[in-house]
XYZ file of C-alpha atoms in Angstrom:
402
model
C -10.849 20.356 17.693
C -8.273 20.242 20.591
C -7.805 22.728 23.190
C -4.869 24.858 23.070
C -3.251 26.126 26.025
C -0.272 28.158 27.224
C 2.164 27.073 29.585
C 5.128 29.285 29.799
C 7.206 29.186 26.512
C 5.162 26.112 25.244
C 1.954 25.303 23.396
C 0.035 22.585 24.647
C -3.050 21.073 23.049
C -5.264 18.482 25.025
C -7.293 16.370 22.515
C -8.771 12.378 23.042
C -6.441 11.003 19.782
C -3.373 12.314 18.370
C -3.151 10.813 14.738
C 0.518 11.171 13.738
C 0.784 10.932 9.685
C -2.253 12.408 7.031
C -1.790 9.317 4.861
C -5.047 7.018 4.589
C -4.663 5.564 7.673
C -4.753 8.801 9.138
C -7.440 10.165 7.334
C -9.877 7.084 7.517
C -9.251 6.767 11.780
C -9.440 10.933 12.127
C -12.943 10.735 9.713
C -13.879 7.952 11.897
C -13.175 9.162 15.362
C -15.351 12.513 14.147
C -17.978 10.857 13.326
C -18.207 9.606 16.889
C -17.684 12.702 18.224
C -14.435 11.904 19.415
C -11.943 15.296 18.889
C -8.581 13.911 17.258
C -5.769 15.893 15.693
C -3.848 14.737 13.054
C -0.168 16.041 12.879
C 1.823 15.604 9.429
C 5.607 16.320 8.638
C 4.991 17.523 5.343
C 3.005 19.939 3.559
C -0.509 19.884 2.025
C 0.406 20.058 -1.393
C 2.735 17.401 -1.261
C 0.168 15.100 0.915
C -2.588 15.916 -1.488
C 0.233 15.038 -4.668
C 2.165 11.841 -3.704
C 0.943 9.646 -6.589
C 1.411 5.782 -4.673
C -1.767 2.953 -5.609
C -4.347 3.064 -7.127
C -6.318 -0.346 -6.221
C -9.081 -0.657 -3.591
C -10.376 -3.939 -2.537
C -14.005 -4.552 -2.232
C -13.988 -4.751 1.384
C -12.081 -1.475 1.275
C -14.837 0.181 -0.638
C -17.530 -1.250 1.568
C -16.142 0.498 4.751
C -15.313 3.524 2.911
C -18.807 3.756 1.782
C -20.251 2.670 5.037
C -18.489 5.518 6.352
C -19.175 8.288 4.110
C -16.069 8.682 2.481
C -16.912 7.009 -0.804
C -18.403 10.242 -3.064
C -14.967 10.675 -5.160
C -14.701 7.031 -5.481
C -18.088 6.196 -6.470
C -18.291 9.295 -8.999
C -14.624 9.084 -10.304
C -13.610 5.495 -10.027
C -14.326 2.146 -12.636
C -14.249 -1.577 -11.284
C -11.582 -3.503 -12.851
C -11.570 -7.511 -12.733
C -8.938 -8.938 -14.848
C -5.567 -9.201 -14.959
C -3.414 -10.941 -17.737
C -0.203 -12.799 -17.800
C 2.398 -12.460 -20.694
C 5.500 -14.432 -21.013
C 7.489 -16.506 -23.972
C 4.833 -18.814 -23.762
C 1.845 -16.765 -24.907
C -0.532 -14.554 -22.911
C -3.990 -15.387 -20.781
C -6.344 -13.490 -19.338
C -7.858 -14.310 -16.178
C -11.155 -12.661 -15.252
C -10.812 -12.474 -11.364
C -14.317 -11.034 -10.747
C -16.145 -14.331 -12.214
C -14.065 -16.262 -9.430
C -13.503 -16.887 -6.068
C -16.154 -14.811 -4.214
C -16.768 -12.624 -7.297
C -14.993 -9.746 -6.267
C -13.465 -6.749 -8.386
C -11.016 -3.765 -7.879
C -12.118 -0.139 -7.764
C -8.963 1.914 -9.829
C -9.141 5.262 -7.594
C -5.511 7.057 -7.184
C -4.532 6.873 -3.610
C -3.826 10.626 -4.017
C -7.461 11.496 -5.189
C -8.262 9.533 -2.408
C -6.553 11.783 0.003
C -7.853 14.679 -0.956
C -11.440 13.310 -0.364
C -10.670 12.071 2.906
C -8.532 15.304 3.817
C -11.526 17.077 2.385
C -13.999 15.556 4.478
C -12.175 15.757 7.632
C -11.692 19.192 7.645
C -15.962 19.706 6.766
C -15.967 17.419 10.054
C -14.111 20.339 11.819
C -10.835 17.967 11.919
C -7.823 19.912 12.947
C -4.732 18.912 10.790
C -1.334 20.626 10.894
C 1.012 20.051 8.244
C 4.789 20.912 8.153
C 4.465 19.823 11.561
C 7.554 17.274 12.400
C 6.895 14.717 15.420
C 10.089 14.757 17.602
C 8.814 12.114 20.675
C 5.896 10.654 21.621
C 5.935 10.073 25.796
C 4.262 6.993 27.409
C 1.860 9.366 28.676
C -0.194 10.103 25.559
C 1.916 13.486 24.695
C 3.473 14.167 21.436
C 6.557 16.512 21.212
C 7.077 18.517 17.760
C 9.957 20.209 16.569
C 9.056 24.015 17.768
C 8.900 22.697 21.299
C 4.896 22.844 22.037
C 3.020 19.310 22.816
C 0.393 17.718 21.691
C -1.370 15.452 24.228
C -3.931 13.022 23.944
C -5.585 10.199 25.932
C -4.285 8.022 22.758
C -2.116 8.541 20.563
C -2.378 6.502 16.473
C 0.589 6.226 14.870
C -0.185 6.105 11.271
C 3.394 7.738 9.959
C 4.774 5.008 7.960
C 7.689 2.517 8.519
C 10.120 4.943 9.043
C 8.239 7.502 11.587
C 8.412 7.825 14.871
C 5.558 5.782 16.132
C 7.031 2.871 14.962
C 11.047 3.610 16.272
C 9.300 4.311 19.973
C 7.204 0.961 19.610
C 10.866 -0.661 18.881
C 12.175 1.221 21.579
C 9.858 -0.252 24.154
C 11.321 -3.797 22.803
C 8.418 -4.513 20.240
C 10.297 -6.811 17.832
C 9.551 -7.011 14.084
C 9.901 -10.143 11.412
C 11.285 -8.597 8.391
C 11.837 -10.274 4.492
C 13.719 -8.611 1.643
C 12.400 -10.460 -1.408
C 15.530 -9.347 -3.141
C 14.205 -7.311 -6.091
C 14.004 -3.586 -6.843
C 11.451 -2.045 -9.408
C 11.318 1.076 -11.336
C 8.368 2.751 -10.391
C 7.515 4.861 -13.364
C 4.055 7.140 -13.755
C 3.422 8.260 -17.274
C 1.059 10.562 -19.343
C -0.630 8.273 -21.183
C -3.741 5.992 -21.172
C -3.323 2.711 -20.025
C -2.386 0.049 -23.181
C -4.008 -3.033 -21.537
C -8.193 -3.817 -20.466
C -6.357 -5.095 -18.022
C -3.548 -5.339 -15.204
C -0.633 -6.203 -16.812
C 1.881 -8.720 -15.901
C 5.144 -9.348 -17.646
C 7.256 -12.174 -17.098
C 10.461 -12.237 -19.344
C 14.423 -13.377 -18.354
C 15.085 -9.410 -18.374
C 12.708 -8.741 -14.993
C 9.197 -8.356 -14.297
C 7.140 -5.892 -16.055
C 4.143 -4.405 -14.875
C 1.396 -2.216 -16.519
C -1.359 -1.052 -14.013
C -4.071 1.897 -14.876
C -4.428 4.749 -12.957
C -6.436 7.177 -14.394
C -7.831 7.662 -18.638
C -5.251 9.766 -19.171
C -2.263 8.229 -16.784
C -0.464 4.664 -16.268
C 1.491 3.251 -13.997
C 4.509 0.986 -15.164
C 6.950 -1.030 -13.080
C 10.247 -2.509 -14.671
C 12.053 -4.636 -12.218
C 15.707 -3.630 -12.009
C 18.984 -4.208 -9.861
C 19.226 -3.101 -6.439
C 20.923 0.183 -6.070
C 19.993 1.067 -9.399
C 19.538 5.536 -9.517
C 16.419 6.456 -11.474
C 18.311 9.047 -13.167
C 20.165 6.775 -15.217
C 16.525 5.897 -16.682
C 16.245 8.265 -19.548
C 12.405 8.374 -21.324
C 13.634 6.275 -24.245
C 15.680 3.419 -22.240
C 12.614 3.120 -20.241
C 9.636 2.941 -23.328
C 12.282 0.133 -25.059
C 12.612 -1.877 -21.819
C 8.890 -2.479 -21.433
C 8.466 -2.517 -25.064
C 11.391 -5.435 -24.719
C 9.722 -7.207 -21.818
C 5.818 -6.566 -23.152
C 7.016 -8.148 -26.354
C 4.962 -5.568 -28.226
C 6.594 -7.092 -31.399
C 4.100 -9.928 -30.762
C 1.561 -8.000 -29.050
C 0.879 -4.841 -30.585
C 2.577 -1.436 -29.360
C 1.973 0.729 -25.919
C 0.618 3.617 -26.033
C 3.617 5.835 -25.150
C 3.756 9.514 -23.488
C 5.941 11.923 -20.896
C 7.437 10.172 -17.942
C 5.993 12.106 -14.944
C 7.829 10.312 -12.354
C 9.941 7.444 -11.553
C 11.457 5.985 -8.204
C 13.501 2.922 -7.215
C 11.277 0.899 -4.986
C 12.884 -2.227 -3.001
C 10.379 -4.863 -2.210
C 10.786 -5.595 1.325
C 8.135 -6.796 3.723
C 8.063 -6.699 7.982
C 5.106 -6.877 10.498
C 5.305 -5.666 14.234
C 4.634 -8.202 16.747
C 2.320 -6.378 18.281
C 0.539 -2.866 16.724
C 0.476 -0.920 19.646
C 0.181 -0.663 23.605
C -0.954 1.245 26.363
C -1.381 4.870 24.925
C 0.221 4.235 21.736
C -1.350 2.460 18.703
C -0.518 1.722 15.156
C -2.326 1.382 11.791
C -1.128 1.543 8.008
C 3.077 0.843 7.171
C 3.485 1.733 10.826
C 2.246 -1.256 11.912
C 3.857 -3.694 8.657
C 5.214 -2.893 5.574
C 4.242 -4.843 2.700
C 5.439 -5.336 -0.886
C 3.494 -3.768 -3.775
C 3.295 -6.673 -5.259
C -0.165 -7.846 -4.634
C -1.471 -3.873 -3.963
C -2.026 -4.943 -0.494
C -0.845 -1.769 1.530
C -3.741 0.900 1.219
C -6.579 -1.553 1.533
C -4.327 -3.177 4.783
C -4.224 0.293 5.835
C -8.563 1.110 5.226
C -9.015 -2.204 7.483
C -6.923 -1.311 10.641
C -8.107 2.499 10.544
C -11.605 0.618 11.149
C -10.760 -1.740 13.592
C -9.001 1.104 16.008
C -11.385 3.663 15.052
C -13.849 1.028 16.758
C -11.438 0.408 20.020
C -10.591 3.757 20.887
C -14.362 4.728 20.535
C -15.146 2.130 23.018
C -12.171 2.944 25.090
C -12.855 6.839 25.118
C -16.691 6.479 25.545
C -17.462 4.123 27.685
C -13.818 3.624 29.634
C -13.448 -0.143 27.905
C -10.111 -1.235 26.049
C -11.531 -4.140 25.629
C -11.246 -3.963 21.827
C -8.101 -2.455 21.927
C -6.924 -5.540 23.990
C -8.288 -7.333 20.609
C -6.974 -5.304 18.218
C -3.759 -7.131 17.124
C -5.883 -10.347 17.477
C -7.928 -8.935 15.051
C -5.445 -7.625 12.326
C -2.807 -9.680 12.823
C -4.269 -12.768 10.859
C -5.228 -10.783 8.206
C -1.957 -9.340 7.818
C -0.121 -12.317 7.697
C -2.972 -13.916 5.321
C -2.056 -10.761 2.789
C 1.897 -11.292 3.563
C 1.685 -14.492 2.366
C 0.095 -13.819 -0.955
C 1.985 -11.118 -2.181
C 5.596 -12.910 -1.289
C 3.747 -16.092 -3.352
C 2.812 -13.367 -5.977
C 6.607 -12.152 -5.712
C 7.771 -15.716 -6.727
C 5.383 -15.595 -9.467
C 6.577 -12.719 -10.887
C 10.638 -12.423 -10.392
C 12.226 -15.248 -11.548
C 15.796 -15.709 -12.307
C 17.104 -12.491 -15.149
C 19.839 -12.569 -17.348
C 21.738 -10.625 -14.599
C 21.677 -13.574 -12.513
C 22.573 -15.925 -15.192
C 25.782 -13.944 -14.966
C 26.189 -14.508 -11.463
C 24.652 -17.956 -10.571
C 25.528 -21.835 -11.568
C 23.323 -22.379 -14.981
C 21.594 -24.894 -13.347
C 20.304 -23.172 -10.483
C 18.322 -20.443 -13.266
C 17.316 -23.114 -15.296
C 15.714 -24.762 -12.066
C 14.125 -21.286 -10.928
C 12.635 -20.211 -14.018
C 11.216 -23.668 -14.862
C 9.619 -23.137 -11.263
C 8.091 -19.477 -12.489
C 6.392 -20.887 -15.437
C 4.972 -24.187 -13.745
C 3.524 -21.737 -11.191
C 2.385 -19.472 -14.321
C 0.631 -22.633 -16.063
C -0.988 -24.117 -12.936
C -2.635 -20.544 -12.255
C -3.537 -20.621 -16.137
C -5.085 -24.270 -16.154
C -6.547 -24.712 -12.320
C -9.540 -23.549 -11.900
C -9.051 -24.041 -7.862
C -5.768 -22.378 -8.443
C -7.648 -19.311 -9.963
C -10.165 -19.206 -7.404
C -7.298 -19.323 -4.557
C -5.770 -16.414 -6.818
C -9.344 -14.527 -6.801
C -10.138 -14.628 -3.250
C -6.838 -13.659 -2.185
C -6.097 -11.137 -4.981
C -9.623 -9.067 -4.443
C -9.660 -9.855 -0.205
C -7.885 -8.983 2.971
C-alpha cells in the first residue's frame, strides 16, 4: 500500500510503482511487483464494474499460461478454461481443418475471457493488499516519477508503468519526450459482435468469401464471438440482429455447411485494424507494457498474451532496479520485447492478407484486374497453408507463440 500524505490542499501518496491502467498488463505487473514485496498502486479511469465487464479476447498462448501459472494467477483459468487447437478455413473452395496443436512445437490455446481474467487478477491483487483506485482519471505524469489526477492530489512513485492503452496518457507523454512510433492501417474494419449462444464450430472459424472476412471464435459454452468485416466508418447501429445472423450465414455458407447456432446479440462495435509499436517502451522513470507500448491487430489474438509477456519482463526490471539499485534490466527491457513484438507484428499483418482479400465493394471501386489479381493471391496463400506441411508448422509456431 502507498503512503498517503497531506500537503496543504493536496493528497500525496509515495509508493515504489505507479501502474496507470487495471487492464492485464496492469494487473499481471501490480500481482507481480507484490509478490516481491514491492508496494505499487494501480490507478484506473474507469470504474470496477466496467473493468471487471469489458468483454475483449478470449485466447491465451501457452507461454501466457505458463507465466500466469508460474505466478499464481492461473486458478480461474485452470478451473474454468478448455485448450483449443484447431482452427478451420472455409471459402468457395471447400473447408479444412488444421489441427495446430499436432504442429510446430505442439502448442494449444487456453479459451479464458479476458474479462474473467480480470477479475481473477483484480481479485488476487487486492488479497495481496494491492491498492487500486478506480474512477480515478490520470491528468500528467512528471519526469520525476509523480502522477497528477484530475482532483488535484499526486501520486508519486520511484517508477511509474504505463499500462493505459494506446490512447492514455503514458503513451502521449512518451511522444511528447520525442519517442516516435511506426504505425500501419491494414485498411479493414470488422464488426465485432458477442452473442448468446454456444459456439457453432469445434473450432476457430475462418471465413473467406468476396463479401469480407468472417470470423467465429468461442468464448464461453454459452457465448460466441463473431467478426464480419465491414467498410470503414460503418455505425454498428445500422447492424440490426437479423442483417447480422444473414451476413455470416451468407459468408459461413451454412447452405453448404449446416446452420449456426443463432441467439441475442449482446454487443457489437466497429473495430479498425490498425497496428503501431513505440520505438522505445519507456525511459528514465516512465515505462510501458500492454497497447501502451504497441497496438496490434486482432487478427492473430496477439494483444493480451503481448501484454502477459512485457508485464513479466518489467515486473523483473523494476524488482531489480528497486531492490538492489540496478536498471540494468530495465536498460534491456526494449531489447528484450522488442523482437518479439515485431516477430508477432509480422504474423498477424501476414494473417491480415490471408484473411481480407479484395470484396465486392472494391470490385466497385478498383480496375477488375487488380481484384482478380488479389483474390487469386488470398487463395494461393489459403492452399499453400492447406497443402505445406512446413507452411503449417510456420502457421503453428507462430499462431500458438510470442
Amino acid at each position: 500500500m502507498g503512503k498517503r500524505f497531506d500537503s496543504g490542499a493536496r493528497t500525496e501518496t509515495r509508493t515504489g510503482v505507479v501502474i496507470v491502467g487495471a487492464g492485464p498488463a496492469g494487473l499481471v505487473l501490480g500481482n507481480l511487483l507484490l509478490d516481491r514485496g514491492i508496494d505499487c498502486v494501480i490507478l484506473e479511469r474507469r470504474g470496477r464494474e466496467a473493468v471487471e465487464g469489458r468483454a475483449r479476447a478470449g485466447f491465451l498462448a501457452a507461454h501466457s499460461v505458463r507465466v500466469l501459472t508460474r505466478h499464481g494467477l492461473a486458478d480461474g483459468l485452470s478451473a474454468r478454461g478448455w485448450t483449443h487447437q484447431t482452427c478451420l478455413f472455409r471459402s468457395e473452395r471447400g473447408e479444412f481443418t488444421l489441427d495446430y496443436g499436432a504442429l510446430g512445437r505442439g502448442e494449444v490455446h487456453t479459451v479464458y475471457p479476458q474479462q474473467e481474467l480480470v477479475r481473477d487478477l483484480l481479485a488476487e491483487y487486492l488479497r495481496r493488499g494491492g491498492d487500486v483506485r478506480f474512477d480515478t482519471e490520470v491528468e500528467e505524469i512528471t519526469e520525476d516519477g509523480r502522477v497528477r489526477v484530475a482532483d488535484g492530489a499526486e501520486v508519486a512513485g520511484r517508477f511509474v508503468a504505463g499500462c493505459d492503452g494506446h490512447r492514455g496518457v503514458a503513451r502521449a507523454t512518451m511522444a511528447a519526450h520525442g519517442t516516435r512510433t511506426a504505425r500501419w492501417d491494414h485498411g479493414v474494419s470488422w464488426l465485432a459482435v458477442l452473442v448468446e449462444a454456444p459456439p457453432s464450430l469445434e473450432a476457430v472459424g475462418y471465413a473467406l468469401h468476396e463479401r469480407g472476412f468472417a470470423g467465429h471464435m468461442a468464448r464461453t459454452a454459452t457465448v460466441t464471438r463473431y467478426y464480419l468485416q465491414c467498410p470503414r466508418g460503418t455505425d454498428p447501429a445500422d447492424w440490426s440482429a437479423d442483417r447480422i445472423w444473414t451476413e455470416l450465414a451468407n459468408r459461413f455458407r451454412t447452405d453448404e455447411f449446416g446452420v449456426l447456432k443463432d441467439g441475442p446479440v449482446l454487443e457489437k462495435a466497429v473495430v479498425d485494424l490498425r497496428s503501431d509499436v513505440l520505438d522505445s517502451p519507456g525511459a528514465g522513470r516512465l515505462w510501458l507494457a500492454g497497447d501502451a507500448a504497441g497496438l496490434i491487430s486482432p487478427s492473430a489474438a496477439k494483444g493480451a498474451n503481448l501484454a502477459v509477456l512485457q508485464a513479466e519482463r518489467l515486473a523483473r526490471a523494476l524488482v531489480s532496479a528497486l531492490t538492489r539499485d540496478d536498471e540494468s534490466d530495465l536498460a534491456r527491457y526494449a531489447a528484450d520485447c522488442l523482437p518479439r513484438v515485431w516477430r508477432a507484428h509480422e504474423f498477424s499483418h501476414w494473417m491480415s492478407g490471408l484473411l481480407h482479400g479484395p470484396t465486392a465493394e472494391d470490385t466497385e471501386h478498383t480496375v477488375d484486374a487488380r481484384v482478380r489479381y488479389g483474390r487469386a493471391l488470398q487463395y494461393a496463400r489459403l492452399d499453400s497453408l492447406r497443402t505445406s506441411r512446413a507452411h503449417q508448422d510456420f502457421f503453428a509456431e507462430n499462431y500458438t507463440g510470442i
